[in-house]
Short mmCIF file of C-alpha atoms and ligand atoms in Angstrom, two decimals:
data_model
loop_
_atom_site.label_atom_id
_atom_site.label_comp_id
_atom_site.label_asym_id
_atom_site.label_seq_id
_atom_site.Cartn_x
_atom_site.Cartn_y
_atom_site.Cartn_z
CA UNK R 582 26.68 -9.90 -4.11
CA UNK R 583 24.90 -10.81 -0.84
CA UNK R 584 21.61 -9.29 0.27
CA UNK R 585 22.99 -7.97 3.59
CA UNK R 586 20.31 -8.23 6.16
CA UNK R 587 20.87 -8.16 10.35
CA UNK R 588 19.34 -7.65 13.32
CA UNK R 589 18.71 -4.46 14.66
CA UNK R 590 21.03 -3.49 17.54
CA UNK R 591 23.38 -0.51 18.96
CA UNK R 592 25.75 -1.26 16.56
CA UNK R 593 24.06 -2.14 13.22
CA UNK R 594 22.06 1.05 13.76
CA UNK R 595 25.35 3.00 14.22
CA UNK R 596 26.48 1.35 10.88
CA UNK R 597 23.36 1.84 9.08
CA UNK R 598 23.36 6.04 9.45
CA UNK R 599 26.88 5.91 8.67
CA UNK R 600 25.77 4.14 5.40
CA UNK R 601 22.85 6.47 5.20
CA UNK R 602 25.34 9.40 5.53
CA UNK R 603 27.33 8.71 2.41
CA UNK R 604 24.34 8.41 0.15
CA UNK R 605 23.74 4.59 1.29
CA UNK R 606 19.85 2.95 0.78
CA UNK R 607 18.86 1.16 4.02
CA UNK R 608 16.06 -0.53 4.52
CA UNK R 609 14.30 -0.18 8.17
CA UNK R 610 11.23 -0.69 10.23
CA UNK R 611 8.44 1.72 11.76
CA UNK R 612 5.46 1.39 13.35
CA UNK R 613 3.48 1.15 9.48
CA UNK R 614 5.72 -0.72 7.06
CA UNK R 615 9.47 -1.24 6.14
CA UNK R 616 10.96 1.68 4.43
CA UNK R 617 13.41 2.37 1.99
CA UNK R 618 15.47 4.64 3.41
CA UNK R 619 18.34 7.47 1.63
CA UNK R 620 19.08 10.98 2.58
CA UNK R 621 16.62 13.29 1.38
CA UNK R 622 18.59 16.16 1.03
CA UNK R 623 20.70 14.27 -2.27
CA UNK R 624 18.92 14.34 -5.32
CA UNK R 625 21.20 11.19 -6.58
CA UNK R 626 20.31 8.91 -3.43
CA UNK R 627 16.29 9.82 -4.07
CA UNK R 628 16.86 8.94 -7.57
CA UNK R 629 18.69 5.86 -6.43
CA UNK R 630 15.16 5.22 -4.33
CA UNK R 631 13.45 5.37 -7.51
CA UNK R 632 15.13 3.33 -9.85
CA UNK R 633 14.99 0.33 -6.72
CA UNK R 634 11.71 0.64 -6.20
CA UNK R 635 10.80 1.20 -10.22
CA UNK R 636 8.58 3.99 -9.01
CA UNK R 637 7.31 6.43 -11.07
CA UNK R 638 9.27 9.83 -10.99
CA UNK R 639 5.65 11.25 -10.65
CA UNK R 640 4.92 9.32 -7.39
CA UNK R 641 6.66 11.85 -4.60
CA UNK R 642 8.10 10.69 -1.82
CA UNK R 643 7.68 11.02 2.09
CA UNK R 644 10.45 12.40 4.69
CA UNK R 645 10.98 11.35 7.94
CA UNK R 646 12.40 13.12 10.62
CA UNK R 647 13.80 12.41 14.18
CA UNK R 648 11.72 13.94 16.95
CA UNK R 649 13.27 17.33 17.73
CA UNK R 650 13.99 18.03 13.96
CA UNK R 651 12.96 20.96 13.06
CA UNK R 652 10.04 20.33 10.20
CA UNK R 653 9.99 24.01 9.78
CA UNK R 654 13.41 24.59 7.95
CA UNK R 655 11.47 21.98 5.48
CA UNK R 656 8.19 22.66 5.23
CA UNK R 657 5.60 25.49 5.95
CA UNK R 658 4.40 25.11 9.59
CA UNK R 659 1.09 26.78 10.07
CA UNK R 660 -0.99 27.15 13.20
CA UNK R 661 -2.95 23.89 11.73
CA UNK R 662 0.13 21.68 11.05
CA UNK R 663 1.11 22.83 14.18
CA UNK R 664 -1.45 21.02 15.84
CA UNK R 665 -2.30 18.38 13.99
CA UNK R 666 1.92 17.75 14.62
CA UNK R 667 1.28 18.32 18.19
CA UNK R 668 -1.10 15.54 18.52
CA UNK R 669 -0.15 13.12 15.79
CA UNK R 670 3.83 12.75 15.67
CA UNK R 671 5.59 10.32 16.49
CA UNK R 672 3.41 8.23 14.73
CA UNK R 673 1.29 7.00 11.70
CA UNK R 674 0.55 10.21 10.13
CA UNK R 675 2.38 11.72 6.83
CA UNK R 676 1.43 15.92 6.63
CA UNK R 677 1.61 17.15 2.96
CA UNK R 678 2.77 20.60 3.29
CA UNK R 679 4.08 23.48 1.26
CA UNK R 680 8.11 23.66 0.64
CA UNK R 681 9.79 25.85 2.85
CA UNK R 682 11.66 28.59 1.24
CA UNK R 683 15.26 27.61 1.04
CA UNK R 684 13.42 23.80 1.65
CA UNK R 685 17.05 21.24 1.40
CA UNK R 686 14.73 18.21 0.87
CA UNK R 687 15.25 16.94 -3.26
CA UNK R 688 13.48 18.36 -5.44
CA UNK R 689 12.98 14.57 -7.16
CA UNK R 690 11.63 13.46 -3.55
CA UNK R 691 8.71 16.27 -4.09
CA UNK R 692 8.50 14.65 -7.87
CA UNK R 693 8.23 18.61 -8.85
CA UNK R 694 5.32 19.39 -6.69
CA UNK R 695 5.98 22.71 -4.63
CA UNK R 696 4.93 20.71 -1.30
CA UNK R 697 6.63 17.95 0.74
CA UNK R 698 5.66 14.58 2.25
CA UNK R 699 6.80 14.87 6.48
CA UNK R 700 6.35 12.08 9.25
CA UNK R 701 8.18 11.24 12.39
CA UNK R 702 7.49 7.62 13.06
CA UNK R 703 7.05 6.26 16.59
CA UNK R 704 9.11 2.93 16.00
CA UNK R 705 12.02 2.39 17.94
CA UNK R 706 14.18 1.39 15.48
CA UNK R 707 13.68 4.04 13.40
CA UNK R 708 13.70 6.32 15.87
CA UNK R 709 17.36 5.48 17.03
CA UNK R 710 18.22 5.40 13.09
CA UNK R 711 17.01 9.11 12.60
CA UNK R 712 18.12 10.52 15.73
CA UNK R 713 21.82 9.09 14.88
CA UNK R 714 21.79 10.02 11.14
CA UNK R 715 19.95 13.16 11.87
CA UNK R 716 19.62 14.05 8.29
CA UNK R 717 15.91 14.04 6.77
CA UNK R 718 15.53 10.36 5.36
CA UNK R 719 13.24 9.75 2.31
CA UNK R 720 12.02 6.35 2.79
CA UNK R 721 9.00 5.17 1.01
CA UNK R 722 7.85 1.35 1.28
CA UNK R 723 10.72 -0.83 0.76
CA UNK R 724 8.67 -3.13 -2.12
CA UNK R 725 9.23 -2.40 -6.08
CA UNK R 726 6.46 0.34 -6.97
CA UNK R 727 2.54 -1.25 -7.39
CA UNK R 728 3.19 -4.48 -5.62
CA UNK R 729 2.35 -5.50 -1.64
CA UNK R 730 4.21 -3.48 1.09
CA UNK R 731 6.72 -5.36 3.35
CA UNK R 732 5.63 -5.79 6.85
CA UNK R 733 8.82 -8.33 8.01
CA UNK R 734 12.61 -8.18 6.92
CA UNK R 735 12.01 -11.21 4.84
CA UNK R 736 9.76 -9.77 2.67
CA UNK R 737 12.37 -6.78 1.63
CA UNK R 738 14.95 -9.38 1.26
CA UNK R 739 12.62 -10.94 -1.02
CA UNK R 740 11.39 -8.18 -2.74
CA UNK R 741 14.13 -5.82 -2.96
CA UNK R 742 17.18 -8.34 -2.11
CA UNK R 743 20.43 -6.78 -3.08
CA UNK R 744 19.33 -3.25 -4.24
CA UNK R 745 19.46 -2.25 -0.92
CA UNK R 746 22.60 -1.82 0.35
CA UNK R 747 21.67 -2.70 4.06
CA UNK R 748 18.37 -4.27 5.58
CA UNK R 749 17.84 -3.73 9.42
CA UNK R 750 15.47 -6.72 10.69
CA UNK R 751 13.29 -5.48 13.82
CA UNK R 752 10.99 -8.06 13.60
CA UNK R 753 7.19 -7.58 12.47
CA UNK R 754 5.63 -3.92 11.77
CA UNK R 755 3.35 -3.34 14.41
CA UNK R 756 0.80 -1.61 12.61
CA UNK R 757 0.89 -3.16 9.12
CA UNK R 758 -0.35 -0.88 7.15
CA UNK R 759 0.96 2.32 5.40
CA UNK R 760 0.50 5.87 7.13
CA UNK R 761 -2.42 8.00 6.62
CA UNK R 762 -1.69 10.79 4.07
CA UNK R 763 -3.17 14.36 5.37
CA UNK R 764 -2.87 17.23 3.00
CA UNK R 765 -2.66 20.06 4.66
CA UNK R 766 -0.77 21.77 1.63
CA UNK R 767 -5.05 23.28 0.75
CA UNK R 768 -7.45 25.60 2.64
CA UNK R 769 -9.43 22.41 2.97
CA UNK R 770 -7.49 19.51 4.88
CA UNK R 771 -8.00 16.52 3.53
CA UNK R 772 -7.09 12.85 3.08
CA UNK R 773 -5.01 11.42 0.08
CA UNK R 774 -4.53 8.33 1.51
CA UNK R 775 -6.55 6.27 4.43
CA UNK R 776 -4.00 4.81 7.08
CA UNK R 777 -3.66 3.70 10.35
CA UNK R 778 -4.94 7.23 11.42
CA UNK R 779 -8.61 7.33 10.91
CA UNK R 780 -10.59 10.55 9.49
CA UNK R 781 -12.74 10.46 12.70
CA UNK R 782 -9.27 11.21 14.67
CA UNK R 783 -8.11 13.89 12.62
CA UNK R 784 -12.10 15.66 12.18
CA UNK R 785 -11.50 15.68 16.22
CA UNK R 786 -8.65 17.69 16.15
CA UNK R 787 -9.43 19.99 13.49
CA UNK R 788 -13.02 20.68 14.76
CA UNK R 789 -14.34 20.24 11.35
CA UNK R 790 -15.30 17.12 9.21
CA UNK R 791 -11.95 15.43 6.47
CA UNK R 792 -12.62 14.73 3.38
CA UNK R 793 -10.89 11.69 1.85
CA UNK R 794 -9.80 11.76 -1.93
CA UNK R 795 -11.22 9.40 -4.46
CA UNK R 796 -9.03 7.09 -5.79
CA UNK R 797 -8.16 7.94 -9.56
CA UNK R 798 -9.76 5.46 -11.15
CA UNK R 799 -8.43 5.15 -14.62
CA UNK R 800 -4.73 5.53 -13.30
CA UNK R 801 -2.63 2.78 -12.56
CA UNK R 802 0.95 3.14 -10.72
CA UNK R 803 2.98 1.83 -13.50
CA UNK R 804 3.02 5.29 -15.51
CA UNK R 805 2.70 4.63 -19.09
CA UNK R 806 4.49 5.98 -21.91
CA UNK R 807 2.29 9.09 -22.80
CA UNK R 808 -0.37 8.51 -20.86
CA UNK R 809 -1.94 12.13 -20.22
CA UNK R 810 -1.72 12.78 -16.03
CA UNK R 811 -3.33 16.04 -14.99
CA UNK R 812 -2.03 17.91 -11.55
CA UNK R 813 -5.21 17.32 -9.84
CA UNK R 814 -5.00 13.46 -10.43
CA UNK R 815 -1.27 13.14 -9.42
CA UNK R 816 -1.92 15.01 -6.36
CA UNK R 817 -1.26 11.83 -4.44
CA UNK R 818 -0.30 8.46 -6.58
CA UNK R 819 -1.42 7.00 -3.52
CA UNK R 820 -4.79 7.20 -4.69
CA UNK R 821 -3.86 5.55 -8.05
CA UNK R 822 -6.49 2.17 -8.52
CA UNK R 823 -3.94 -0.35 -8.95
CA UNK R 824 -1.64 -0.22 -6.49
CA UNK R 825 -0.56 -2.95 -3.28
CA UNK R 826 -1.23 -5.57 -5.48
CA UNK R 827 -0.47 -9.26 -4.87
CA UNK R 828 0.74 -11.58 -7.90
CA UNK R 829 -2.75 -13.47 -7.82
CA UNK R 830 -6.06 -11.65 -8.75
CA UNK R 831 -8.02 -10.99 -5.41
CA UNK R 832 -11.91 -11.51 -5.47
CA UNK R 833 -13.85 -9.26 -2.64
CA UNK R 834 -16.85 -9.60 -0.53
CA UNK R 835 -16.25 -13.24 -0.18
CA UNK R 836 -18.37 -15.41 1.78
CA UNK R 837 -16.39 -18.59 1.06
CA UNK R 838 -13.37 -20.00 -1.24
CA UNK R 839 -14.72 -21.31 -4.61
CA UNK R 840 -12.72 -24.38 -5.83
CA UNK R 841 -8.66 -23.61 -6.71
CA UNK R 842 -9.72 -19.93 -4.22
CA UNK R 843 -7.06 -19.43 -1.19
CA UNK R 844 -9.17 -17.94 1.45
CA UNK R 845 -8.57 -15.01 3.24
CA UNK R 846 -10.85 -14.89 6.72
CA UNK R 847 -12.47 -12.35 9.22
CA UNK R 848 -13.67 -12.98 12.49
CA UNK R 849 -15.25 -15.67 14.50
CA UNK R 850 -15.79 -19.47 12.70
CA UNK R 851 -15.06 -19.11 9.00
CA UNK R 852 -15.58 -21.04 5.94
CA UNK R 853 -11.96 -22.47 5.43
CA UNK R 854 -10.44 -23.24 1.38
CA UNK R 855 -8.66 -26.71 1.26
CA UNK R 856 -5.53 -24.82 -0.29
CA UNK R 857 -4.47 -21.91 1.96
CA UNK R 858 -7.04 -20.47 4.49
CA UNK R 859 -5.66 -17.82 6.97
CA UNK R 860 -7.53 -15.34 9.40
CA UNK R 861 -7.16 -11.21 9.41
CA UNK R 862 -8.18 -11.39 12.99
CA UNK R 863 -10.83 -14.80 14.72
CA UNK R 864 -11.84 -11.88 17.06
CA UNK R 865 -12.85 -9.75 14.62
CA UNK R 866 -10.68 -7.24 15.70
CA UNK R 867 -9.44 -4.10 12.96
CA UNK R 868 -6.36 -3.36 14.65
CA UNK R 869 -5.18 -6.83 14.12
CA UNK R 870 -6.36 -7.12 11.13
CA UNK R 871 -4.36 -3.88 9.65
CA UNK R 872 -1.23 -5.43 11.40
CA UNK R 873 -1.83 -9.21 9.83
CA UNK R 874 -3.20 -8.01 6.02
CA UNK R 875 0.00 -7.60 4.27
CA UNK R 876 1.96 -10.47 5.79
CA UNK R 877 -0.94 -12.91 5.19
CA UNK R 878 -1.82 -11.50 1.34
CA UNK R 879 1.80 -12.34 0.52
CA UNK R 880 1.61 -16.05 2.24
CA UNK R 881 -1.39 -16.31 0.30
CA UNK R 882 0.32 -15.01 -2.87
CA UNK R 883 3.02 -17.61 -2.48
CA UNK R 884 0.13 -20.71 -2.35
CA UNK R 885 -1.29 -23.03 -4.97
CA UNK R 886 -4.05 -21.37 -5.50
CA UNK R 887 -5.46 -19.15 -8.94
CA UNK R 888 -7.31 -16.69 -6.81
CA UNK R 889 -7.46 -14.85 -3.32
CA UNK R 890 -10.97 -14.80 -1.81
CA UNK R 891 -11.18 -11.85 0.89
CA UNK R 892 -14.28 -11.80 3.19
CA UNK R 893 -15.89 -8.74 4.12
CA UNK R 894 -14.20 -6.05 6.35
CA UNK R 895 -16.14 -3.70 8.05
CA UNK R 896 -15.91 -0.16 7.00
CA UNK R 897 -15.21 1.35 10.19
CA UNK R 898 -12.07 3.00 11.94
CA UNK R 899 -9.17 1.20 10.27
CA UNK R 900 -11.28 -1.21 8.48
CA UNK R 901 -11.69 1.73 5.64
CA UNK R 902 -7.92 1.54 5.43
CA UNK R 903 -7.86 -1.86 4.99
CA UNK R 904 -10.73 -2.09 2.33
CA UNK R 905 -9.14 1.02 0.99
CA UNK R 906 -5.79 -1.23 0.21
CA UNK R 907 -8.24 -4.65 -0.84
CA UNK R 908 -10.14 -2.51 -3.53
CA UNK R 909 -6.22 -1.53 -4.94
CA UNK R 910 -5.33 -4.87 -4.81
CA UNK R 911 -8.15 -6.13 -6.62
CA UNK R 912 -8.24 -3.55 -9.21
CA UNK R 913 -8.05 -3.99 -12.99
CA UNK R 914 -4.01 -4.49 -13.89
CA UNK R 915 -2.20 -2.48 -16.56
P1 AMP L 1030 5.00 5.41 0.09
O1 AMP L 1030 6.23 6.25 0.10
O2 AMP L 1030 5.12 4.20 -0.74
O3 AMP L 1030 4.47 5.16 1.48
O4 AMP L 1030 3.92 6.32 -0.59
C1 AMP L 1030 3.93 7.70 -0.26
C2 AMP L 1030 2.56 8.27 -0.42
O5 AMP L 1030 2.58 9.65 -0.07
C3 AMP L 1030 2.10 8.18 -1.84
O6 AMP L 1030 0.71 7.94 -1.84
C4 AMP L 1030 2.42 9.56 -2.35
O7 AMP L 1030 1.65 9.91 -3.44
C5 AMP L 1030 2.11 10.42 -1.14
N1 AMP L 1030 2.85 11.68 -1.20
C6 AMP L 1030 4.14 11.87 -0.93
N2 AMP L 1030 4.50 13.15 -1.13
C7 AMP L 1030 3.39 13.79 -1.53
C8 AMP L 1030 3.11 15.14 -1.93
N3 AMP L 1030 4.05 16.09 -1.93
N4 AMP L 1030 1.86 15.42 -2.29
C9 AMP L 1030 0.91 14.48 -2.29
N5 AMP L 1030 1.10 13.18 -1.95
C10 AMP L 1030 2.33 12.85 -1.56
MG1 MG L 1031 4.31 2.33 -1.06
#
């Protein structure tokens, strides 16, 4: 078998939601990350989804629906989602909401939780792909489970190659990193997983301060055998510590490479390693920075080097996202 990958036209659009119709897995860009995309509403193509990504049956899934879908034969649309909708879709936000009754999304893509993962994603390409398939699509990132997401084609063929059954190539993600997660499934809205999205955003449209979820500390993605997982701390396996991670250990806060260190820069003038020195973004730009980090941590990964050296991100607007991802990437393997 050939890992079938083309460019993203009329036509292999046309021929990707007929493959997504009959239960296919196609792998396709938005605005955050290439996704992994099967019908939503067949519990064997989610469970396909699973097995090609290796993802833990714990670790629920998001849905993504063409503009003009309605989200409330899915999920429970209150005056809050409503709004937060209004002013959010298309784009980088994911809602976590309670199952509607009569809800025809998998029960595996929920991973037995009684809510449900939504977005509508702003891309283009996936736009056209949902709006000819018109079928809720489960896609999460198209990378096996724990390791970096895929922000070009190239990086699905070379992480998921021939498990997918057709890769549609629109050229770089824009934004680079995955979406922000917003449950809104709890009295108190809050945020499971930082994204391209910021909290300051979303406080603005609620009227009232976010909080944003620890990450569970002790968890890792890769789901032991018996390990002991409570609701509360699989609420989002988003927040589980190890997760994004590149092959190579990273080390944080760097001011400089060490010897044998690749170097991974930030802004104006940096220190450069001998081995493999790229930059997030020379004008110390976030945005940038979001879009570059994946791309560049897997260049990195592929280098001579033992170790990835990271220099400081700010902590500000998408910078926590970013240092939200660097602290799962450097976290303690199983
Ligand atoms: P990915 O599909 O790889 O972008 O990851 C999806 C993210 O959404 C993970 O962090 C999931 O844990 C989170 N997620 C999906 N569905 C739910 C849900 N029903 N409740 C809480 N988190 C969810
Ligand atoms: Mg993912």
């Amino acid at each position: 078998m050939t890992v079938n990958v083309v460019p993203a036209t009329a036509e292999s659009i046309a021929a990707a939601a007929d493959l997504l119709a009959e239960g296919g897995l196609v792998a396709f860009p938005t605005e955050t990350v290439y996704g992994l995309g099967g019908d939503a509403t067949r519990e064997r193509t989610v469970a396909r989804i699973f097995a090609a990504k290796g993802r833990p049956r714990f670790n629920p899934l998001i849905v993504h629906l063409a503009p003009g879908m309605p989200a409330e034969e899915i999920a429970i649309m209150d005056e809050r989602a409503q709004r937060i909708a209004a002013r959010f879709w298309p784009g980088a936000l994911t809602l976590v909401l309670a199952r509607a009754p009569g809800c025809p999304i998998a029960l595996l893509a929920s991973a037995g939780l009684d809510t449900v993962a939504l977005r509508m994603p702003a891309h283009p390409v996936a736009q056209a792909l949902l709006k000819k398939v018109r079928i809720p699509i489960a896609a999460p990132s198209a990378n096996p489970s724990g390791r970096l997401s895929p922000t070009e084609a190239r990086h699905v063929v070379d992480l998921l190659g021939e498990k997918v059954d057709l890769i549609l190539d629109g050229g770089k993600c824009p934004g680079g990193l995955e979406s922000t997660v917003l449950d809104l499934s709890v009295p108190e809205a809050r945020i499971l997983r930082p994204g391209l999205v910021t909290a300051e955003e979303i406080a603005a449209v609620l009227g009232a301060p976010v909080a944003i979820a620890q990450a569970a500390a002790a968890l890792t993605d890769r789901g032991g055998a018996g390990e002991i997982i409570s609701d509360e701390e699989i609420k989002s396996p988003g927040m589980l510590a190890s997760h994004y991670a590149p092959k190579k250990p990273l080390r944080l806060g760097a001011e400089a490479a060490a010897p044998g260190e690749a170097f991974l820069a930030f802004g104006p003038n940096p220190p450069r390693s001998i081995l493999a020195s790229l930059n997030l973004s020379p004008t110390g730009d976030l945005v940038e920075a979001a879009a570059n980090l994946f791309a560049y941590l897997h260049r990195l990964d592929a280098s001579q080097a033992h170790t990835i050296a990271v220099m400081p991100i700010p902590e500000i607007g998408i910078g926590a996202a970013i240092n939200d991802r660097l602290r799962r990437a450097a976290a303690p393997r199983p």
